[in-house]
């Protein structure tokens, strides 16, 4: 079977992109960031005669702070994501329209989260701005999204993972305003995931071996966007420890639903190349399941130890 070039893939998938763009536009709900921010909570900072931020002003837990900062910095870096995704969606028509629409919707997420954090004084706005400058100056460069098929696989997984992270962050904030805002964002992310997943499905029908190799490679090397941002490891570990987003959720709530929808382990149209990639993925999934169980056991012990320590300190 001849391997299709990037141009051929783009051309063949253009009608699918157009139909899914129209589907997205018919289902996406217009909303406005200012409707999700509690402006009555706002007050001036010192530069305008008010009071600068102090840690005691935040009503968010350390877990919620870490999750919110990581999420907003991820959304902030849309110029980098737009540049990367445009490299393999570099065509007129539906592809170009989709990339612009997707970027605008993701940018809206950054706007509303930052407004919420600044107005409610949820985190230090100076530190947040410093991190934004450092993060956007560095930019995002991922090998995972090199080429159309790896790119489609990556954003399918990333959008579903982001949806779950936003929903769990909303719960961790213990604030109905934040929860409502993040549910709204998560609904957008779900529509984005459906667009990319449907393109993935069409790619498997078009070039099954190439698509399978791309999916396997992306899953085995996958990293959520934001890997290079300030304090990423510390924030991501905090999120994993407290159930915002961890390996078990990545496997059970992100990867397996996508794999089942694409019928990866039911397909019969692979040649030796595709079969080899599928076997590699199956082995990786089995090992990752063991790793997730081990992490959960260690986390349970750590959380129990922390609880005992707090009990002892309170008595």
XYZ file of N, CA and C in Angstrom, residues 6-262:
771
model
N 1.655 14.362 2.807
C 0.891 15.326 3.604
C -0.145 16.049 2.744
N 0.261 16.451 1.541
C -0.656 17.162 0.656
C -1.833 16.273 0.272
N -1.552 15.013 -0.047
C -2.631 14.086 -0.410
C -3.579 13.856 0.757
N -3.025 13.738 1.951
C -3.866 13.548 3.136
C -4.778 14.752 3.350
N -4.200 15.942 3.248
C -4.991 17.169 3.412
C -6.113 17.235 2.389
N -5.790 16.937 1.156
C -6.787 17.015 0.089
C -7.888 15.979 0.277
N -7.505 14.768 0.625
C -8.490 13.692 0.788
C -9.401 13.940 1.994
N -8.856 14.549 3.037
C -9.626 14.770 4.265
C -10.366 16.108 4.271
N -10.145 16.935 3.254
C -10.793 18.250 3.192
C -12.322 18.175 3.303
N -13.003 17.282 2.564
C -14.468 17.222 2.702
C -14.912 16.833 4.114
N -14.141 15.965 4.770
C -14.473 15.577 6.145
C -14.278 16.760 7.084
N -13.196 17.519 6.839
C -12.953 18.711 7.653
C -14.090 19.710 7.468
N -14.538 19.889 6.240
C -15.610 20.848 5.980
C -16.916 20.437 6.646
N -17.272 19.166 6.550
C -18.526 18.711 7.161
C -18.460 18.806 8.680
N -17.293 18.539 9.248
C -17.161 18.632 10.706
C -17.048 20.072 11.190
N -16.496 20.951 10.349
C -16.523 22.377 10.668
C -17.965 22.864 10.731
N -18.771 22.486 9.739
C -20.175 22.891 9.737
C -20.922 22.293 10.931
N -20.587 21.068 11.257
C -21.199 20.433 12.430
C -20.851 21.207 13.694
N -19.580 21.584 13.827
C -19.138 22.321 15.003
C -19.856 23.660 15.104
N -19.912 24.388 14.004
C -20.541 25.712 14.019
C -22.023 25.622 14.351
N -22.671 24.529 13.990
C -24.096 24.370 14.294
C -24.334 24.004 15.756
N -23.309 23.411 16.410
C -23.483 22.957 17.792
C -22.827 23.866 18.821
N -21.817 24.633 18.396
C -21.113 25.499 19.350
C -22.045 26.601 19.836
N -22.011 26.838 21.134
C -22.866 27.865 21.727
C -22.053 29.135 21.952
N -22.551 30.252 21.454
C -21.864 31.520 21.696
C -21.980 31.896 23.172
N -20.881 32.357 23.729
C -20.891 32.850 25.105
C -19.829 33.921 25.238
N -19.900 34.683 26.327
C -19.036 35.843 26.490
C -18.339 35.788 27.844
N -17.030 35.945 27.852
C -16.274 35.833 29.107
C -16.798 36.724 30.227
N -17.254 37.931 29.896
C -17.674 38.840 30.975
C -18.885 38.320 31.745
N -19.645 37.383 31.144
C -20.815 36.834 31.829
C -20.458 35.777 32.865
N -19.200 35.407 32.944
C -18.778 34.333 33.851
C -17.827 34.820 34.943
N -17.673 36.118 35.084
C -16.728 36.689 36.052
C -17.491 37.508 37.097
N -17.247 37.290 38.397
C -17.949 38.034 39.462
C -17.341 39.419 39.666
N -17.700 40.354 38.800
C -17.065 41.667 38.804
C -17.264 42.408 40.125
N -18.329 42.144 40.865
C -18.555 42.809 42.156
C -17.451 42.498 43.167
N -16.735 41.400 42.950
C -15.649 41.032 43.866
C -14.383 41.842 43.618
N -14.334 42.565 42.513
C -13.107 43.265 42.129
C -12.876 44.554 42.902
N -11.614 44.916 43.034
C -11.231 46.198 43.640
C -9.853 46.586 43.116
N -9.495 47.835 43.283
C -8.247 48.339 42.740
C -7.026 47.747 43.437
N -5.948 47.672 42.665
C -4.656 47.326 43.240
C -3.925 48.615 43.598
N -2.732 48.483 44.179
C -2.033 49.639 44.746
C -1.750 50.730 43.723
N -1.463 50.372 42.492
C -1.143 51.361 41.471
C -2.293 52.333 41.234
N -3.512 51.918 41.614
C -4.671 52.799 41.449
C -5.318 53.121 42.800
N -4.468 53.132 43.841
C -4.936 53.547 45.153
C -5.545 52.461 46.004
N -5.480 51.229 45.544
C -6.034 50.126 46.319
C -4.964 49.344 47.059
N -5.173 48.049 47.152
C -4.267 47.162 47.902
C -3.760 46.066 46.991
N -2.456 45.841 47.019
C -1.888 44.760 46.220
C -2.242 43.404 46.811
N -1.986 42.371 45.996
C -2.393 41.008 46.366
C -1.586 40.485 47.544
N -2.267 39.730 48.412
C -1.618 38.989 49.492
C -2.200 37.590 49.548
N -1.429 36.602 49.994
C -1.899 35.208 49.995
C -3.202 35.005 50.755
N -3.415 35.793 51.801
C -4.622 35.614 52.618
C -5.894 36.008 51.865
N -5.756 36.712 50.745
C -6.930 37.160 49.985
C -7.540 36.045 49.137
N -6.777 35.025 48.828
C -7.262 33.955 47.959
C -8.165 32.992 48.713
N -9.265 32.646 48.082
C -10.181 31.650 48.637
C -9.937 30.259 48.046
N -8.939 30.136 47.195
C -8.659 28.862 46.540
C -7.662 28.040 47.347
N -7.833 26.718 47.312
C -6.856 25.818 47.924
C -5.590 25.800 47.081
N -4.515 25.261 47.647
C -3.264 25.158 46.891
C -3.446 24.304 45.640
N -4.277 23.265 45.762
C -4.540 22.396 44.610
C -5.257 23.176 43.512
N -6.292 23.920 43.887
C -7.047 24.695 42.902
C -6.174 25.769 42.267
N -5.316 26.397 43.063
C -4.405 27.415 42.510
C -3.501 26.803 41.447
N -2.874 25.675 41.778
C -1.962 25.024 40.835
C -2.690 24.652 39.552
N -3.898 24.085 39.686
C -4.656 23.649 38.511
C -5.086 24.840 37.661
N -5.548 25.905 38.300
C -5.991 27.074 37.546
C -4.830 27.740 36.814
N -3.693 27.876 37.490
C -2.535 28.510 36.851
C -2.063 27.677 35.669
N -1.951 26.363 35.851
C -1.504 25.508 34.744
C -2.477 25.598 33.574
N -3.775 25.587 33.879
C -4.772 25.632 32.808
C -4.736 26.952 32.045
N -4.623 28.073 32.775
C -4.659 29.361 32.078
C -3.369 29.586 31.284
N -2.235 29.144 31.810
C -0.985 29.298 31.065
C -0.989 28.433 29.804
N -1.625 27.282 29.885
C -1.760 26.434 28.697
C -2.581 27.151 27.622
N -3.703 27.726 28.031
C -4.549 28.429 27.068
C -3.864 29.689 26.534
N -3.031 30.318 27.361
C -2.324 31.531 26.942
C -1.444 31.304 25.726
N -0.923 30.114 25.598
C 0.095 29.878 24.575
C -0.495 29.570 23.207
N -1.716 30.057 22.966
C -2.373 29.791 21.692
C -1.558 30.226 20.471
N -0.803 31.344 20.520
C -0.010 31.673 19.329
C 0.934 30.545 18.925
N 1.541 29.880 19.911
C 2.427 28.761 19.591
C 1.642 27.588 19.029
N 0.506 27.269 19.663
C -0.295 26.146 19.177
C -0.806 26.434 17.767
N -1.219 27.679 17.540
C -1.731 28.051 16.229
C -0.638 27.872 15.168
N 0.569 28.313 15.502
C 1.679 28.186 14.552
C 1.958 26.723 14.242
N 1.997 25.899 15.289
C 2.308 24.481 15.072
C 1.213 23.784 14.263
N -0.040 24.041 14.646
C -1.124 23.336 13.973
C -1.275 23.814 12.531
N -0.945 25.093 12.283
C -1.056 25.629 10.925
C -0.050 24.985 9.979
N 1.023 24.441 10.530
C 2.041 23.825 9.679
C 1.499 22.600 8.955
N 0.572 21.889 9.604
C 0.024 20.729 8.896
C -1.430 20.936 8.479
N -2.002 22.098 8.813
C -3.315 22.459 8.281
C -3.143 23.626 7.313
N -2.010 23.638 6.604
C -1.670 24.779 5.761
C -2.375 24.665 4.408
N -3.646 25.011 4.417
C -4.415 24.964 3.170
C -5.569 25.953 3.281
N -6.132 26.317 2.139
C -7.284 27.215 2.139
C -8.545 26.429 2.478
N -9.636 27.153 2.604
C -10.917 26.491 2.789
C -11.170 26.064 4.210
N -11.736 24.858 4.360
C -12.201 24.392 5.660
C -11.079 24.295 6.681
N -9.907 23.840 6.263
C -8.805 23.705 7.213
C -8.451 25.055 7.835
N -8.264 26.063 6.991
C -7.868 27.379 7.492
C -8.967 27.986 8.370
N -10.222 27.833 7.960
C -11.338 28.361 8.749
C -11.387 27.692 10.112
N -11.185 26.376 10.128
C -11.221 25.663 11.403
C -10.111 26.135 12.347
N -8.888 26.258 11.848
C -7.780 26.656 12.705
C -8.044 28.025 13.330
N -8.573 28.958 12.538
C -8.890 30.273 13.081
C -9.986 30.215 14.127
N -11.026 29.460 13.860
C -12.130 29.336 14.815
C -11.661 28.668 16.104
N -10.921 27.600 15.977
C -10.408 26.874 17.146
C -9.534 27.783 18.012
N -8.655 28.546 17.373
C -7.770 29.450 18.103
C -8.572 30.510 18.849
N -9.583 31.076 18.194
C -10.398 32.104 18.831
C -11.149 31.553 20.034
N -11.668 30.343 19.918
C -12.406 29.751 21.035
C -11.478 29.441 22.205
N -10.287 28.911 21.908
C -9.339 28.612 22.983
C -8.850 29.895 23.655
N -8.657 30.958 22.882
C -8.229 32.225 23.467
C -9.282 32.775 24.431
N -10.542 32.549 24.129
C -11.629 32.968 25.015
C -11.509 32.287 26.382
N -11.022 31.059 26.380
C -10.833 30.355 27.654
C -9.790 31.058 28.513
N -8.686 31.469 27.899
C -7.639 32.173 28.642
C -8.162 33.493 29.194
N -8.954 34.212 28.399
C -9.489 35.505 28.832
C -10.336 35.344 30.080
N -11.275 34.417 30.047
C -12.208 34.310 31.164
C -11.521 33.786 32.423
N -10.591 32.846 32.287
C -9.898 32.330 33.476
C -9.017 33.398 34.114
N -8.315 34.165 33.279
C -7.468 35.218 33.852
C -8.314 36.293 34.532
N -9.402 36.691 33.893
C -10.277 37.689 34.506
C -10.798 37.196 35.853
N -11.193 35.939 35.910
C -11.692 35.370 37.170
C -10.613 35.412 38.245
N -9.409 34.982 37.903
C -8.333 34.926 38.893
C -7.937 36.309 39.397
N -7.913 37.297 38.513
C -7.527 38.653 38.916
C -8.632 39.306 39.741
N -9.876 39.196 39.304
C -10.986 39.834 40.012
C -11.184 39.235 41.401
N -11.098 37.914 41.512
C -11.302 37.261 42.809
C -10.028 37.192 43.640
N -8.907 37.654 43.074
C -7.603 37.579 43.737
C -7.273 36.145 44.132
N -7.583 35.240 43.221
C -7.347 33.826 43.479
C -5.879 33.456 43.514
N -5.053 34.141 42.715
C -3.611 33.906 42.712
C -2.920 35.262 42.596
N -1.621 35.258 42.821
C -0.821 36.480 42.713
C -0.796 36.926 41.249
N -1.401 38.079 40.912
C -1.450 38.494 39.509
C -0.088 38.853 38.940
N 0.838 39.296 39.791
C 2.184 39.615 39.313
C 2.914 38.338 38.915
N 2.844 37.325 39.775
C 3.476 36.043 39.467
C 2.846 35.414 38.229
N 1.520 35.532 38.112
C 0.828 34.966 36.954
C 1.274 35.646 35.666
N 1.408 36.971 35.703
C 1.841 37.695 34.517
C 3.294 37.383 34.166
N 4.146 37.257 35.200
C 5.542 36.897 34.953
C 5.632 35.520 34.298
N 4.811 34.588 34.782
C 4.801 33.241 34.203
C 4.268 33.270 32.768
N 3.267 34.113 32.525
C 2.737 34.228 31.160
C 3.819 34.725 30.206
N 4.544 35.738 30.629
C 5.605 36.284 29.777
C 6.671 35.231 29.488
N 7.098 34.505 30.534
C 8.121 33.473 30.351
C 7.614 32.343 29.461
N 6.371 31.945 29.689
C 5.779 30.834 28.951
C 5.616 31.159 27.474
N 5.096 32.345 27.183
C 4.855 32.704 25.789
C 6.145 33.063 25.056
N 7.124 33.589 25.795
C 8.419 33.870 25.168
C 9.098 32.578 24.728
N 9.001 31.561 25.575
C 9.595 30.259 25.247
C 8.809 29.564 24.142
N 7.485 29.644 24.215
C 6.644 29.019 23.195
C 6.523 27.528 23.387
N 5.808 26.907 22.475
C 5.562 25.464 22.531
C 6.077 24.831 21.250
N 6.912 23.833 21.418
C 7.430 23.099 20.264
C 7.335 21.616 20.589
N 6.449 20.907 19.914
C 6.230 19.502 20.231
C 6.531 18.627 19.031
N 7.317 17.593 19.243
C 7.534 16.600 18.186
C 6.284 15.766 17.968
N 5.396 15.698 19.024
C 4.206 14.871 18.929
C 3.300 15.289 17.785
N 3.305 16.585 17.445
C 2.362 17.067 16.445
C 3.035 17.318 15.100
N 4.125 16.598 14.804
C 4.848 16.788 13.553
C 4.169 15.987 12.449
N 3.447 16.666 11.599
C 2.739 15.994 10.522
C 1.249 15.930 10.804
N 0.449 15.774 9.754
C -0.999 15.800 9.898
C -1.532 14.680 10.781
N -1.139 13.442 10.501
C -1.704 12.318 11.255
C -1.291 12.331 12.727
N -0.002 12.540 13.051
C 0.342 12.686 14.468
C -0.363 13.892 15.097
N -0.503 14.976 14.327
C -1.180 16.164 14.850
C -2.623 15.878 15.204
N -3.339 15.201 14.339
C -4.729 14.853 14.616
C -4.840 13.951 15.848
N -3.942 12.977 15.943
C -3.960 12.082 17.101
C -3.679 12.855 18.382
N -2.673 13.744 18.322
C -2.290 14.486 19.525
C -3.429 15.369 20.026
N -4.021 16.179 19.141
C -5.035 17.109 19.625
C -6.319 16.392 20.035
N -6.610 15.238 19.456
C -7.765 14.464 19.914
C -7.590 14.095 21.387
N -6.424 13.572 21.714
C -6.147 13.171 23.099
C -6.037 14.384 23.998
N -5.342 15.407 23.536
C -5.116 16.595 24.353
C -6.428 17.299 24.697
N -7.333 17.423 23.727
C -8.589 18.132 23.984
C -9.448 17.378 24.995
N -9.491 16.059 24.905
C -10.272 15.293 25.881
C -9.629 15.374 27.258
N -8.299 15.303 27.312
C -7.616 15.436 28.590
C -7.848 16.803 29.212
N -7.839 17.848 28.398
C -8.061 19.198 28.901
C -9.483 19.347 29.419
N -10.427 18.752 28.727
C -11.817 18.800 29.195
C -11.942 18.216 30.606
N -11.319 17.071 30.824
C -11.392 16.434 32.138
C -10.684 17.281 33.190
N -9.538 17.840 32.831
C -8.799 18.689 33.764
C -9.631 19.903 34.173
N -10.291 20.541 33.218
C -11.118 21.712 33.532
C -12.284 21.334 34.447
N -12.945 20.240 34.151
C -14.091 19.836 34.981
C -13.656 19.551 36.407
N -12.549 18.843 36.573
C -12.084 18.517 37.919
C -11.537 19.744 38.644
N -10.951 20.669 37.903
C -10.480 21.912 38.504
C -11.661 22.714 39.039
N -12.762 22.744 38.291
C -13.956 23.448 38.749
C -14.444 22.929 40.085
N -14.423 21.627 40.258
C -14.838 21.039 41.535
C -13.855 21.394 42.641
N -12.557 21.373 42.320
C -11.531 21.658 43.327
C -11.584 23.101 43.813
N -12.088 24.011 42.990
C -12.154 25.429 43.386
C -13.167 25.670 44.502
N -14.131 24.765 44.651
C -15.154 24.905 45.697
C -15.839 26.272 45.609
N -16.125 26.692 44.399
C -16.756 27.980 44.139
C -17.705 27.785 42.967
N -19.015 27.986 43.168
C -19.962 27.745 42.069
C -19.698 28.607 40.833
N -19.122 29.794 41.028
C -18.809 30.663 39.887
C -17.707 30.030 39.039
N -16.637 29.573 39.697
C -15.543 28.926 38.981
C -16.010 27.624 38.332
N -16.838 26.883 39.034
C -17.318 25.611 38.500
C -18.155 25.843 37.237
N -19.015 26.838 37.268
C -19.841 27.160 36.094
C -18.961 27.578 34.926
N -17.965 28.417 35.201
C -17.056 28.887 34.157
C -16.300 27.723 33.523
N -15.763 26.841 34.343
C -14.952 25.752 33.823
C -15.790 24.673 33.145
N -17.038 24.511 33.571
C -17.934 23.619 32.840
C -18.199 24.152 31.438
N -18.336 25.480 31.318
C -18.553 26.096 30.016
C -17.336 25.858 29.106
N -16.143 26.025 29.673
C -14.921 25.788 28.908
C -14.818 24.320 28.508
N -15.118 23.434 29.449
C -15.027 21.997 29.170
C -15.968 21.590 28.038
N -17.128 22.232 27.948
C -18.062 21.920 26.859
C -17.449 22.271 25.505
N -16.733 23.398 25.445
C -16.025 23.750 24.207
C -14.977 22.700 23.863
N -14.205 22.295 24.877
C -13.127 21.329 24.638
C -13.687 20.010 24.110
N -14.868 19.644 24.571
C -15.462 18.401 24.096
C -15.812 18.493 22.615
N -16.342 19.638 22.191
C -16.640 19.814 20.769
C -15.365 19.811 19.927
N -14.303 20.414 20.465
C -13.020 20.386 19.745
C -12.539 18.944 19.585
N -12.648 18.179 20.685
C -12.210 16.781 20.631
C -12.990 16.001 19.584
N -14.292 16.219 19.498
C -15.115 15.492 18.533
C -14.683 15.809 17.104
N -14.381 17.086 16.836
C -13.894 17.454 15.502
C -12.648 16.650 15.158
N -11.659 16.686 16.043
C -10.395 16.021 15.748
C -10.546 14.502 15.718
N -11.369 13.965 16.610
C -11.562 12.509 16.633
C -12.223 12.036 15.342
N -13.185 12.801 14.846
C -13.833 12.424 13.589
C -12.853 12.468 12.416
N -11.938 13.441 12.432
C -10.899 13.481 11.395
C -9.956 12.299 11.531
N -9.641 11.934 12.779
C -8.808 10.743 13.023
C -9.466 9.499 12.443
N -10.760 9.356 12.691
C -11.487 8.192 12.209
C -11.440 8.114 10.687
N -11.626 9.258 10.039
C -11.560 9.283 8.572
C -10.160 8.953 8.087
N -9.139 9.397 8.829
C -7.756 9.113 8.452
C -7.466 7.614 8.543
N -8.043 6.951 9.527
C -7.849 5.501 9.644
C -8.480 4.770 8.461
N -9.617 5.242 8.001
C -10.241 4.613 6.832
C -9.441 4.884 5.562
N -8.795 6.039 5.517
C -8.036 6.448 4.334
C -6.663 5.798 4.270
N -5.953 5.796 5.393
C -4.575 5.288 5.434
C -4.357 4.573 6.764
N -4.918 3.375 6.913
C -4.930 2.704 8.226
C -3.551 2.478 8.833
N -2.600 2.003 8.055
C -1.274 1.746 8.623
C -0.598 3.038 9.077
N -0.642 4.070 8.241
C -0.029 5.352 8.607
C -0.695 5.930 9.847
N -2.013 5.861 9.905
C -2.737 6.411 11.047
C -2.422 5.637 12.325
N -2.300 4.321 12.206
C -2.015 3.500 13.387
C -0.614 3.780 13.911
N 0.345 3.901 13.019
C 1.705 4.223 13.442
C 1.758 5.588 14.113
N 1.032 6.553 13.572
C 1.013 7.899 14.157
C 0.380 7.874 15.538
N -0.747 7.183 15.677
C -1.441 7.129 16.962
C -0.596 6.450 18.022
N 0.019 5.340 17.669
C 0.879 4.628 18.620
C 2.030 5.513 19.080
N 2.680 6.169 18.146
C 3.823 7.019 18.483
C 3.402 8.167 19.396
N 2.274 8.796 19.100
C 1.799 9.917 19.912
C 1.435 9.457 21.314
N 0.708 8.356 21.426
C 0.285 7.885 22.746
C 1.483 7.499 23.603
N 2.426 6.792 23.017
C 3.561 6.327 23.817
C 4.473 7.473 24.256
N 4.470 8.588 23.518
C 5.339 9.713 23.885
C 4.549 10.925 24.377
N 3.265 10.739 24.653
C 2.377 11.876 24.897
C 2.764 12.679 26.141
N 2.731 14.002 25.986
C 2.852 14.935 27.104
C 1.821 16.022 26.903
N 1.135 16.384 27.991
C 0.146 17.457 27.881
C 0.850 18.765 27.542
N 0.158 19.679 26.840
C 0.781 20.975 26.544
C 1.117 21.704 27.830
N 2.184 22.485 27.798
C 2.604 23.197 29.008
C 3.825 22.589 29.648
N 4.384 21.549 29.020
C 5.510 20.828 29.614
C 6.678 21.753 29.946
N 6.864 22.833 29.195
C 8.007 23.709 29.442
C 7.697 24.946 30.259
N 6.454 25.073 30.749
C 6.090 26.286 31.473
C 6.700 26.295 32.879
N 6.809 27.482 33.503
C 7.387 27.569 34.851
C 6.627 26.685 35.842
N 7.369 25.919 36.634
C 6.803 25.073 37.702
C 5.837 24.006 37.178
N 5.985 23.610 35.907
C 5.040 22.650 35.347
C 5.047 21.331 36.117
N 6.231 20.811 36.400
C 6.303 19.512 37.066
C 5.647 19.555 38.443
N 5.926 20.605 39.199
C 5.348 20.723 40.534
C 3.826 20.822 40.470
N 3.328 21.650 39.550
C 1.872 21.807 39.428
C 1.203 20.521 38.950
N 1.814 19.851 37.976
C 1.206 18.626 37.447
C 1.213 17.509 38.486
N 2.260 17.450 39.316
C 2.293 16.448 40.377
C 1.229 16.732 41.433
N 1.037 18.001 41.747
C -0.019 18.370 42.689
C -1.381 17.965 42.138
N -1.599 18.208 40.860
C -2.869 17.837 40.237
C -3.067 16.318 40.242
N -1.990 15.584 40.005
C -2.094 14.121 40.017
C -2.363 13.604 41.423
N -1.694 14.193 42.401
C -1.842 13.736 43.789
C -3.272 13.896 44.280
N -3.931 14.962 43.845
C -5.277 15.248 44.349
C -6.372 14.979 43.321
N -6.064 14.180 42.311
C -7.098 13.666 41.421
C -7.648 14.633 40.392
N -6.901 15.707 40.090
C -7.342 16.608 39.021
C -7.079 15.952 37.665
N -5.859 15.428 37.492
C -5.520 14.707 36.274
C -4.328 13.820 36.555
N -4.524 12.510 36.428
C -3.445 11.562 36.701
C -3.414 10.480 35.625
N -2.489 9.565 35.770
C -2.309 8.534 34.745
C -3.538 7.648 34.614
N -4.196 7.319 35.729
C -5.387 6.484 35.653
C -6.487 7.180 34.844
N -6.680 8.468 35.095
C -7.675 9.212 34.322
C -7.262 9.296 32.849
N -5.957 9.483 32.611
C -5.461 9.561 31.238
C -5.768 8.259 30.491
N -5.592 7.143 31.170
C -5.857 5.850 30.540
C -7.351 5.583 30.398
N -8.079 5.645 31.517
C -9.468 5.189 31.542
C -10.449 6.191 30.945
N -10.177 7.483 31.120
C -11.142 8.506 30.708
C -10.768 9.216 29.411
N -9.533 9.024 28.950
C -9.091 9.690 27.732
C -8.718 8.668 26.658
N -7.674 7.876 26.920
C -7.181 6.985 25.869
C -8.182 5.904 25.482
N -8.712 5.191 26.458
C -9.592 4.073 26.119
C -10.872 4.516 25.422
N -11.530 5.607 25.840
C -12.696 6.055 25.065
C -12.356 6.386 23.608
N -11.203 7.008 23.379
C -10.792 7.313 22.003
C -10.508 6.025 21.235
N -9.773 5.110 21.855
C -9.429 3.861 21.177
C -10.665 3.035 20.846
N -11.628 3.036 21.781
C -12.866 2.297 21.501
C -13.655 2.946 20.374
N -13.720 4.271 20.382
C -14.474 4.970 19.336
C -13.847 4.720 17.958
N -12.535 4.668 17.912
C -11.833 4.414 16.650
C -11.766 2.929 16.309
